[in-house]
XYZ file of C-alpha atoms in Angstrom:
684
model
C 10.815 -25.163 26.224
C 14.216 -25.038 27.879
C 14.391 -23.909 31.534
C 17.763 -22.183 31.552
C 17.625 -19.654 34.397
C 19.107 -16.794 32.363
C 16.520 -17.358 29.678
C 13.655 -17.417 32.184
C 14.972 -14.227 33.786
C 14.965 -12.525 30.404
C 11.394 -13.608 29.759
C 10.237 -12.481 33.191
C 12.017 -9.140 32.791
C 10.219 -8.518 29.494
C 6.881 -9.454 31.035
C 7.169 -7.129 33.990
C 8.519 -4.394 31.731
C 5.322 -4.608 29.696
C 3.278 -4.435 32.904
C 5.297 -1.500 34.243
C 4.938 0.345 30.948
C 1.158 -0.039 31.091
C 1.131 1.278 34.655
C 3.266 4.310 33.805
C 1.185 5.131 30.746
C -2.024 4.916 32.778
C -0.599 7.053 35.602
C 0.376 9.774 33.124
C -2.718 10.048 30.964
C -2.377 13.813 30.354
C 1.058 13.103 28.860
C 0.269 9.839 27.054
C -2.482 11.644 25.186
C -2.155 9.862 21.846
C -4.392 6.797 21.531
C -2.569 3.566 22.324
C -3.068 -0.038 23.349
C -0.921 -2.192 25.589
C -0.190 -5.907 25.565
C -1.525 -6.656 29.058
C -2.871 -10.185 28.968
C -1.106 -10.970 25.687
C 2.486 -10.871 26.966
C 3.125 -14.627 27.004
C 2.215 -15.460 23.415
C 3.807 -12.286 22.092
C 7.134 -12.883 23.834
C 7.038 -16.539 22.836
C 6.951 -15.362 19.237
C 9.279 -12.373 19.397
C 12.046 -14.227 21.187
C 12.164 -17.001 18.571
C 12.375 -14.870 15.448
C 15.715 -14.409 13.703
C 17.123 -11.530 11.613
C 16.216 -13.579 8.512
C 12.531 -13.456 9.400
C 9.740 -10.978 8.761
C 6.951 -10.029 11.144
C 3.913 -7.753 10.964
C 2.740 -6.990 14.500
C -0.639 -5.424 15.130
C -1.357 -2.442 17.367
C -1.397 -4.430 20.660
C 1.890 -6.218 20.012
C 4.321 -4.179 22.120
C 5.619 -7.386 23.753
C 6.584 -8.792 20.355
C 8.709 -5.682 19.958
C 10.299 -6.235 23.358
C 10.925 -9.864 22.417
C 12.787 -9.024 19.213
C 15.063 -6.595 21.070
C 13.424 -3.164 20.972
C 14.053 -1.031 24.044
C 11.176 0.461 26.077
C 12.622 3.936 25.538
C 12.454 3.517 21.751
C 8.847 2.433 21.994
C 7.990 5.297 24.334
C 9.314 7.742 21.758
C 6.633 6.468 19.393
C 4.001 6.532 22.137
C 4.712 10.246 22.651
C 5.161 11.008 18.911
C 8.706 12.220 19.428
C 11.342 12.996 16.797
C 13.470 10.057 17.906
C 10.741 7.494 17.260
C 12.774 4.890 15.332
C 9.774 3.726 13.335
C 8.008 6.803 11.977
C 9.690 9.857 13.501
C 6.541 10.801 15.398
C 4.116 10.210 12.536
C 2.334 7.050 13.632
C 0.727 5.472 16.675
C 2.255 3.369 19.420
C 3.122 -0.201 18.394
C 2.805 0.640 14.705
C 6.362 -0.363 13.830
C 8.466 -0.701 10.738
C 12.028 -1.865 11.027
C 14.997 -2.604 8.793
C 17.756 -3.343 11.336
C 20.332 -5.988 10.443
C 20.132 -7.683 13.848
C 16.346 -7.998 14.082
C 13.471 -9.410 12.051
C 12.304 -7.062 9.312
C 9.005 -5.266 9.848
C 7.450 -3.723 6.726
C 5.082 -0.813 7.134
C 1.496 -1.772 7.781
C -1.506 0.297 8.719
C -3.707 0.153 11.787
C -6.703 -0.691 9.598
C -7.462 -3.955 11.374
C -6.667 -6.977 9.247
C -5.345 -4.938 6.347
C -1.770 -6.005 7.139
C -2.647 -9.566 6.088
C -2.274 -8.793 2.387
C 1.071 -6.931 2.340
C 2.527 -9.504 4.745
C 1.310 -12.385 2.611
C 2.890 -10.501 -0.283
C 6.209 -10.708 1.582
C 5.827 -14.495 1.791
C 4.780 -14.634 -1.855
C 7.870 -12.688 -2.847
C 10.144 -14.895 -0.752
C 8.731 -18.032 -2.365
C 9.364 -16.569 -5.812
C 12.927 -15.607 -4.886
C 13.629 -19.050 -3.424
C 12.327 -20.714 -6.577
C 14.626 -18.570 -8.693
C 17.649 -18.871 -6.422
C 17.496 -15.162 -5.564
C 16.954 -15.519 -1.802
C 20.214 -14.988 0.136
C 19.086 -15.444 3.763
C 21.314 -17.695 5.919
C 18.246 -19.669 7.023
C 14.908 -20.010 5.221
C 12.888 -16.934 6.263
C 9.648 -17.246 8.160
C 6.976 -14.580 7.680
C 4.595 -13.903 10.573
C 1.384 -11.907 10.461
C -0.244 -11.131 13.807
C -3.931 -10.300 14.342
C -6.522 -9.769 16.979
C -9.409 -12.203 16.625
C -11.911 -9.566 15.484
C -9.858 -8.656 12.430
C -10.127 -12.156 10.962
C -13.695 -11.346 9.914
C -12.316 -8.807 7.407
C -12.690 -9.850 3.777
C -9.106 -8.908 2.988
C -7.870 -11.486 5.515
C -9.727 -14.109 3.495
C -8.017 -12.895 0.329
C -4.658 -13.332 2.039
C -5.538 -16.799 3.328
C -6.720 -17.806 -0.151
C -3.421 -16.854 -1.753
C -1.382 -18.394 1.065
C -2.947 -21.815 0.523
C -3.221 -21.493 -3.252
C 0.511 -20.866 -3.563
C 1.579 -22.643 -0.343
C 3.446 -19.678 1.057
C 5.898 -19.712 4.002
C 3.785 -17.716 6.453
C 2.504 -18.100 9.999
C -0.703 -16.323 10.978
C -0.904 -15.681 14.725
C -4.402 -14.896 15.985
C -4.617 -13.572 19.541
C -8.170 -14.201 20.707
C -9.267 -12.196 23.766
C -13.035 -12.466 23.063
C -13.458 -8.755 22.295
C -13.417 -6.400 19.348
C -13.803 -2.962 20.860
C -17.082 -3.227 22.695
C -18.207 -6.047 20.451
C -18.159 -9.479 22.043
C -17.228 -12.659 20.233
C -20.887 -13.689 20.153
C -21.775 -10.547 18.232
C -18.976 -10.485 15.703
C -18.327 -14.015 14.527
C -19.967 -17.366 13.930
C -16.734 -19.231 14.641
C -13.270 -18.523 15.964
C -10.218 -18.157 13.742
C -9.148 -21.779 14.166
C -12.544 -22.990 12.947
C -12.613 -20.404 10.166
C -9.208 -21.491 8.848
C -10.554 -25.001 8.267
C -12.234 -23.617 5.161
C -8.856 -22.934 3.557
C -7.617 -26.271 2.294
C -3.872 -26.548 2.861
C -3.732 -24.326 5.950
C -2.355 -26.221 8.922
C -3.936 -25.143 12.234
C -2.992 -25.232 15.895
C -4.401 -23.983 19.171
C -2.549 -22.921 22.301
C -3.121 -21.310 25.670
C -1.671 -17.876 24.941
C -1.593 -16.945 28.622
C 0.876 -19.745 29.434
C 4.398 -18.905 28.278
C 5.758 -22.463 28.248
C 2.838 -23.770 26.185
C 2.976 -20.754 23.910
C 6.712 -21.092 23.396
C 6.422 -24.721 22.374
C 3.483 -24.026 20.054
C 5.271 -21.126 18.375
C 8.428 -23.239 18.025
C 6.426 -25.943 16.276
C 4.812 -23.412 13.941
C 8.073 -21.694 13.075
C 9.802 -25.007 12.457
C 6.922 -26.114 10.208
C 7.096 -22.975 8.093
C 10.893 -22.913 8.016
C 11.144 -26.543 6.915
C 7.961 -27.211 4.945
C 7.548 -23.696 3.430
C 3.776 -23.876 3.923
C 1.219 -21.721 5.767
C 0.016 -22.316 9.305
C -2.399 -20.576 11.653
C -1.885 -20.509 15.415
C -4.939 -19.593 17.472
C -3.900 -18.340 20.933
C -6.529 -17.786 23.622
C -5.594 -14.805 25.808
C -7.191 -12.515 28.383
C -7.657 -8.774 27.840
C -6.499 -7.125 31.056
C -6.254 -3.502 30.023
C -8.435 -1.154 28.020
C -9.132 -1.783 24.368
C -7.263 1.463 23.828
C -6.529 4.403 26.052
C -9.538 6.093 24.466
C -11.991 3.196 24.898
C -11.690 2.193 28.501
C -12.642 -1.213 29.848
C -15.098 0.175 32.376
C -17.140 1.668 29.530
C -18.376 -1.674 28.264
C -17.157 -4.614 30.389
C -18.776 -6.055 33.484
C -16.990 -6.764 36.744
C -17.589 -10.475 36.208
C -15.956 -10.362 32.780
C -12.926 -8.496 34.119
C -12.592 -10.929 37.024
C -12.765 -13.901 34.649
C -9.994 -12.509 32.446
C -7.805 -11.613 35.455
C -7.620 -15.292 36.418
C -5.580 -15.910 33.257
C -3.052 -13.111 33.780
C 0.159 -14.503 32.194
C 2.515 -12.881 34.718
C 1.360 -14.705 37.888
C 1.310 -17.917 35.845
C 4.890 -17.368 34.752
C 5.961 -16.423 38.286
C 4.790 -19.849 39.428
C 6.709 -21.444 36.586
C 9.875 -19.583 37.592
C 9.470 -20.583 41.236
C 9.351 -24.217 40.115
C 12.519 -23.758 38.077
C 15.078 -22.326 40.459
C 13.889 -18.816 41.343
C 12.984 -17.518 44.778
C 10.186 -15.072 45.475
C 12.751 -12.481 46.559
C 14.610 -12.781 43.253
C 11.439 -12.160 41.290
C 10.505 -9.245 43.538
C 13.940 -7.701 43.019
C 13.564 -7.973 39.248
C 10.133 -6.369 39.470
C 11.375 -3.457 41.567
C 14.376 -2.889 39.323
C 12.150 -2.879 36.256
C 9.693 -0.379 37.775
C 12.517 2.038 38.565
C 13.998 1.582 35.100
C 10.690 2.112 33.247
C 9.852 5.269 35.195
C 13.276 6.718 34.406
C 12.992 5.791 30.728
C 9.572 7.397 30.537
C 10.904 10.641 31.998
C 13.734 10.541 29.478
C 11.281 10.018 26.621
C 9.048 12.860 27.805
C 12.049 15.204 27.799
C 13.098 14.283 24.262
C 12.372 16.727 21.402
C 9.321 16.800 19.172
C 9.737 16.482 15.395
C 11.207 19.550 13.702
C 8.756 21.511 11.521
C 11.092 21.344 8.539
C 10.822 17.542 8.531
C 7.075 17.540 7.904
C 7.283 16.881 4.166
C 10.221 14.469 4.135
C 9.733 11.012 2.581
C 6.443 11.608 0.753
C 8.240 9.947 -2.148
C 11.611 8.247 -2.420
C 13.892 10.028 -4.912
C 13.646 8.757 -8.478
C 16.688 8.552 -10.763
C 14.603 9.499 -13.823
C 14.437 13.293 -13.989
C 15.066 13.902 -17.711
C 13.883 12.371 -20.970
C 16.518 9.937 -22.199
C 16.906 7.521 -25.081
C 15.572 7.843 -28.604
C 11.846 8.510 -28.902
C 11.532 7.859 -32.650
C 14.525 5.922 -34.009
C 15.181 6.167 -37.719
C 13.715 3.261 -39.663
C 11.725 2.319 -36.554
C 8.404 0.513 -36.831
C 5.087 2.107 -35.969
C 3.335 0.383 -33.082
C 0.023 0.613 -31.270
C -0.298 1.433 -27.577
C -1.113 -2.050 -26.346
C 2.033 -3.373 -28.024
C 4.102 -0.524 -26.594
C 3.125 -1.694 -23.110
C 3.809 -5.321 -23.986
C 7.228 -4.532 -25.457
C 8.178 -2.399 -22.446
C 7.249 -5.183 -20.024
C 9.149 -7.700 -22.139
C 12.295 -5.569 -22.047
C 12.054 -5.017 -18.304
C 11.549 -8.718 -17.600
C 14.385 -9.705 -19.918
C 16.895 -7.511 -18.108
C 15.756 -7.956 -14.495
C 14.630 -11.194 -12.850
C 13.162 -9.222 -9.937
C 10.339 -8.056 -12.231
C 7.199 -10.175 -12.163
C 3.723 -9.570 -13.551
C 0.412 -10.765 -12.195
C -3.282 -9.970 -12.146
C -6.563 -11.194 -13.571
C -6.263 -13.293 -16.748
C -2.733 -12.150 -17.585
C -1.332 -15.684 -17.464
C -0.293 -18.097 -20.173
C -3.700 -19.003 -21.654
C -4.936 -15.494 -22.442
C -2.188 -12.981 -21.787
C -4.656 -10.335 -20.633
C -8.178 -9.552 -21.812
C -6.625 -6.913 -24.071
C -3.669 -9.192 -24.963
C -1.452 -6.723 -23.152
C 0.628 -9.531 -21.572
C 0.546 -11.978 -24.467
C 3.556 -14.345 -24.734
C 5.144 -13.153 -21.466
C 4.310 -16.301 -19.466
C 5.720 -18.475 -22.228
C 8.960 -16.485 -22.183
C 9.451 -15.993 -18.464
C 7.556 -18.780 -16.707
C 4.350 -19.194 -14.765
C 6.016 -18.168 -11.507
C 6.792 -14.730 -12.987
C 3.606 -14.156 -15.008
C 0.536 -15.576 -13.328
C -3.175 -15.196 -12.811
C -4.723 -14.184 -9.522
C -8.231 -14.754 -8.270
C -10.678 -11.855 -8.536
C -8.963 -10.135 -5.621
C -8.140 -6.521 -6.430
C -7.172 -5.882 -2.809
C -4.564 -8.636 -2.953
C -3.337 -7.541 -6.374
C -2.673 -4.008 -5.132
C -1.684 -4.683 -1.521
C 0.663 -7.600 -2.144
C 2.960 -5.283 -4.086
C 3.970 -3.666 -0.786
C 5.269 -7.000 0.451
C 6.827 -7.926 -2.875
C 8.648 -4.597 -2.951
C 9.809 -4.960 0.661
C 11.750 -8.112 -0.259
C 13.366 -6.406 -3.248
C 11.074 -7.357 -6.125
C 9.523 -5.059 -8.739
C 5.945 -6.196 -9.308
C 3.838 -5.129 -12.267
C 0.184 -5.838 -11.513
C -3.058 -5.294 -13.335
C -6.756 -4.995 -12.616
C -8.966 -5.456 -15.627
C -10.984 -2.229 -15.541
C -10.785 1.063 -13.678
C -14.307 0.432 -12.343
C -12.838 -2.441 -10.329
C -10.196 -0.447 -8.478
C -12.496 0.317 -5.576
C -12.157 -3.130 -4.025
C -8.392 -2.556 -4.081
C -8.317 1.116 -3.201
C -8.242 0.402 0.539
C -4.835 -1.240 0.115
C -3.679 1.496 -2.237
C -4.496 4.204 0.299
C -3.867 2.582 3.682
C -0.786 0.568 2.765
C 0.968 1.637 -0.437
C 0.525 5.405 -0.360
C 1.635 5.813 3.261
C 4.484 3.306 3.388
C 7.360 5.594 2.420
C 6.141 8.510 4.548
C 5.363 6.550 7.719
C 8.495 4.388 7.509
C 10.704 7.451 7.010
C 11.828 6.135 3.644
C 12.656 2.605 4.815
C 9.893 0.955 2.788
C 8.890 2.838 -0.362
C 6.759 0.607 -2.570
C 8.355 0.004 -5.969
C 5.340 -1.187 -7.954
C 3.585 -0.541 -11.260
C -0.201 -0.759 -11.066
C -1.720 -1.024 -14.546
C -5.355 0.074 -14.840
C -7.236 -0.009 -18.171
C -9.591 2.977 -18.149
C -12.185 4.861 -20.165
C -15.086 4.287 -22.528
C -14.537 2.697 -25.905
C -17.966 2.020 -27.403
C -20.646 0.050 -25.573
C -18.558 -1.036 -22.612
C -21.349 -0.204 -20.205
C -21.444 0.959 -16.600
C -18.788 -1.387 -15.163
C -16.187 -1.351 -17.914
C -16.106 2.264 -19.086
C -15.545 4.438 -16.054
C -12.934 7.141 -15.636
C -12.044 7.572 -11.970
C -8.735 9.393 -11.957
C -9.989 11.977 -9.448
C -10.414 9.232 -6.873
C -6.739 8.418 -7.365
C -5.293 11.917 -7.627
C -6.795 12.834 -4.260
C -4.535 10.209 -2.657
C -1.079 11.484 -1.749
C 1.960 9.220 -1.891
C 1.231 7.560 -5.236
C 2.202 8.675 -8.724
C -0.302 8.567 -11.581
C 0.495 8.648 -15.284
C -1.888 8.630 -18.248
C -0.253 8.203 -21.694
C -2.025 9.260 -24.876
C 0.220 7.472 -27.372
C 2.498 4.481 -27.814
C 5.791 6.325 -27.337
C 4.718 7.783 -23.992
C 3.222 4.458 -22.956
C 6.599 2.782 -23.302
C 8.596 5.679 -21.865
C 6.360 6.098 -18.828
C 6.319 2.371 -18.072
C 10.094 2.339 -18.146
C 10.242 5.389 -15.859
C 7.837 3.654 -13.474
C 10.167 0.648 -13.382
C 13.059 2.822 -12.212
C 10.893 4.858 -9.840
C 11.012 3.455 -6.266
C 7.435 4.598 -5.589
C 4.001 3.160 -6.444
C 3.021 4.272 -9.949
C -0.508 3.833 -11.285
C -0.546 3.824 -15.077
C -3.969 4.564 -16.551
C -4.237 2.998 -20.001
C -7.181 4.068 -22.154
C -8.777 1.024 -23.715
C -10.006 3.052 -26.679
C -6.417 3.939 -27.555
C -4.937 0.442 -27.233
C -5.375 -0.490 -30.922
C -6.317 2.886 -32.472
C -9.495 1.277 -33.809
C -11.709 4.043 -32.431
C -12.161 6.652 -35.179
C -9.892 9.641 -34.715
C -7.258 7.887 -32.593
C -4.654 7.079 -35.239
C -2.289 9.565 -33.565
C -2.023 7.158 -30.622
C 0.275 5.073 -32.806
C 3.960 5.974 -32.752
C 7.381 4.802 -33.850
C 8.587 2.446 -31.139
C 11.181 4.161 -28.922
C 14.436 2.374 -28.237
C 14.899 0.220 -25.151
C 16.591 3.028 -23.207
C 13.796 5.540 -23.699
C 12.234 6.985 -20.540
C 9.751 9.789 -19.976
C 10.227 11.511 -16.613
C 7.095 11.298 -14.511
C 5.673 14.763 -13.940
C 6.692 16.331 -17.280
C 4.015 17.520 -19.729
C 4.551 17.651 -23.509
C 3.218 19.903 -26.231
C 1.394 17.439 -28.458
C 0.438 20.068 -31.032
C 1.854 23.565 -31.381
C -0.092 26.704 -32.268
C 0.944 29.296 -34.841
C 3.251 31.870 -33.182
C 1.475 34.683 -35.033
C -1.914 33.532 -33.731
C -0.444 33.474 -30.227
C 1.019 36.960 -30.682
C -2.333 38.316 -31.902
C -4.257 36.784 -29.003
C -6.222 34.449 -31.265
C -5.107 31.176 -29.717
C -5.777 28.984 -26.702
C -4.147 26.019 -25.024
C -6.107 22.841 -24.393
C -4.726 21.155 -21.285
C -5.689 17.503 -21.382
C -4.553 13.852 -21.282
C -5.491 10.423 -22.563
C -8.409 10.404 -24.987
C -8.775 14.155 -24.517
C -5.620 14.663 -26.581
C -7.302 13.024 -29.576
C -10.602 14.833 -29.177
C -8.694 18.102 -29.070
C -6.507 17.107 -32.033
C -9.517 16.368 -34.222
C -11.457 19.370 -32.943
C -8.577 21.688 -33.822
C -8.418 20.727 -37.483
C -10.909 23.408 -38.505
C -9.037 26.034 -36.466
C -5.589 25.544 -37.866
C -2.900 27.323 -35.896
C -5.217 28.563 -33.145
C -5.003 25.568 -30.807
C -2.087 24.278 -28.796
C -2.563 20.886 -27.134
C -0.656 20.295 -23.918
C -0.590 16.598 -23.000
C -0.118 16.325 -19.237
C 1.062 12.692 -19.382
C 1.294 12.701 -15.566
C -1.584 13.538 -13.237
C 0.466 13.132 -10.044
C 2.701 14.994 -9.998
C 1.269 17.523 -12.466
C 3.659 19.694 -14.431
C 2.151 22.914 -13.052
C 5.190 24.876 -14.185
C 4.634 24.064 -17.846
C 0.857 24.381 -17.568
C 1.112 27.881 -16.124
C 3.773 28.859 -18.646
C 1.605 27.833 -21.616
C -1.557 29.402 -20.208
C 0.271 32.703 -19.652
C 1.540 32.488 -23.228
C -1.931 32.125 -24.722
C -4.158 33.910 -22.222
C -6.965 31.433 -22.879
C -7.272 27.861 -21.640
C -9.593 24.866 -21.845
C -9.051 21.972 -19.438
C -10.494 18.853 -21.059
C -11.249 15.499 -19.405
C -13.246 12.325 -20.044
C -14.322 12.220 -16.405
C -17.552 13.626 -15.113
C -16.679 17.220 -14.513
C -18.083 18.353 -11.176
C -15.480 18.203 -8.348
C -13.004 16.532 -10.692
C -9.238 16.585 -11.136
C -9.825 18.861 -14.157
C -11.735 21.431 -12.141
C -9.079 21.398 -9.419
C -6.406 22.032 -12.059
C -8.505 24.832 -13.553
C -8.730 26.418 -10.109
C -4.948 26.381 -9.733
C -4.553 27.888 -13.188
C -6.965 30.691 -12.326
C -5.141 31.405 -9.076
C -1.656 31.397 -10.576
C -2.318 32.913 -14.015
C -5.063 35.414 -13.220
C -3.267 38.543 -14.442
C -2.409 36.857 -17.765
C -5.903 35.581 -18.579
C -8.080 37.073 -21.312
C -11.001 34.803 -20.386
C -12.113 32.493 -17.591
C -10.411 29.107 -17.442
C -12.939 26.852 -19.143
C -13.436 23.166 -18.370
C -15.179 20.429 -20.294
C -15.907 16.808 -19.491
C -18.576 14.118 -19.350
C -22.107 14.692 -18.166
C -22.403 14.155 -14.403
C -23.983 10.702 -14.367
C -23.401 7.846 -11.895
C -22.305 5.470 -14.665
C -21.642 5.243 -18.393
C -24.806 3.896 -20.073
C -24.517 0.674 -22.049
C -26.547 2.011 -24.989
C -24.025 3.546 -27.376
C -26.166 6.520 -28.336
C -26.620 7.316 -24.646
C -22.901 6.842 -24.099
C -22.186 9.305 -26.906
C -24.523 11.851 -25.323
C -22.654 11.555 -22.030
C -19.067 11.741 -23.267
C -17.105 14.527 -24.927
C -16.310 14.165 -28.620
C -14.315 16.011 -31.243
C -17.458 17.824 -32.365
C -18.389 18.895 -28.837
C -14.855 19.983 -28.068
C -14.766 21.983 -31.314
C -17.822 23.916 -30.134
C -16.203 24.505 -26.758
C -13.019 25.771 -28.411
C -15.136 28.174 -30.454
C -16.744 29.427 -27.238
C -13.381 30.008 -25.553
C -11.851 31.772 -28.556
C -14.929 33.967 -28.949
C -14.902 35.129 -25.364
């Protein structure tokens, strides 16, 4: 480390600023009421990192990393605005906690959104590195120097399974990422002896290809040199490295979990001996500073921090009208465009519609890549939904992942942050739950909490539904679990034309789009699903997300005479309703939702008011479902136009779909069962 006096003064100023900030926050607890952590004890390693990052780099700090933010050039006042949840908070506009940053400034490292779910940031950040490696391999990366990606953790978070998923992919693909683990011996009240069998350095030995280093994180000079070596390794070798930094914890775990609650006097005294600031003061005194100079800096900083805090306290709170801004980034696709059924076009099945759409997107845009379980060259997907794509576009663009649904979902946030458009797939809807943490904590909140800086442009393909003997782990319908999550869009096509049009719309949409693809409709081999086939739309065809479509019209005279109903449904429900309506010609209109989030409430209410009778049909188990919630909205908004209650119909409320096909048939709706339900509604 160089010993230039101006540089050392800058380091010392940052250190005592962090200390002064902690003091001011503690002295004003009634004002600093939102839960927060400070970097006391961690200042040396954090500044050693922050001050060496360039605007080409990416970093994901964790909730104690305020000194990293100081090191990259953030001002205390800006950080205080987040502490106090003020409108001027440059990260989230008052929506997120202290030291939960996201940043897209030209003169600083980029910080993608990441949650405070400890360790969860490992996957999106590794996704950033994964995306950078892909772009470098394709000549798409334009940074002036090779970017370094840094993911910072506390030691307790390394025990999270999702950290292991990130490590696995980092070594498997040799990604340009540095993992910094700040080890202060504590979780919250959980000691290192209680929470781990080994420290992070020892744990990383299990990931072949991960270089490892240790450093004294309380000593700035040692930390600076260690970080410099790590950054140089990643920048030159483009491989992963883990730096384990031992640090003391000098303040509370958070303002809400105070150190005196769970730590002994002996433990606090032991940690105080490694306070980085006195250590660095000694270093400065050996390198040209006097005690009076350091004291003057300290006094100046204390005055400055107190004044900045008062200024932050006086700043305005967020305006009420801003509450709903940035839930989604605006999409350019608001109308149906292109030709849905070109003359002399060929009829295709749904699985091919998806394949052809992906092929067209990949052919026109090198930023599109596709990955997931078994989608690579050998198989092309267990349903052949990605067949031939790896041969056409290369194994770096179409590749298999391990059985890591969390990585598959969460990495798209990082891929999107660097400008890519990932299409990813999990094999069955029953498997989404190991990835749903990333979907909720990272993807769904990214646009809202970053104030639109980091919407996640990703397509998440999820085969769904029962198709004849699939059993309890390959047949589930779980759309209600998804529709309850805000900040993601969910589409559910019932036919090949909509499959292609919705996939194309998802490509243009800057938000995360989950596309639920019913396995029983893929090939139209299930009896009664021939209508899932369609003439292939042209390459420009798009279906706007959030627009329903009348799949089958009713007879206007039947409507006029009050002898009709509308079946509001989606996916396989469209085909059950279509077949069930054949013996009631003209009496049944089928409204295909196509999108579950957002739902086309306007068209739903319009059609229900037209008919006066409505059946909401789903394949899901019915109780507390998306279908029942929709039925409730219909009842509330169409009450004066209804001639009967809003009926619902779905699967029997069982924990799983039985493997035995006769039991499966008893559980699920069918055309015959729906026909009986239609009769009941019309007879009301």
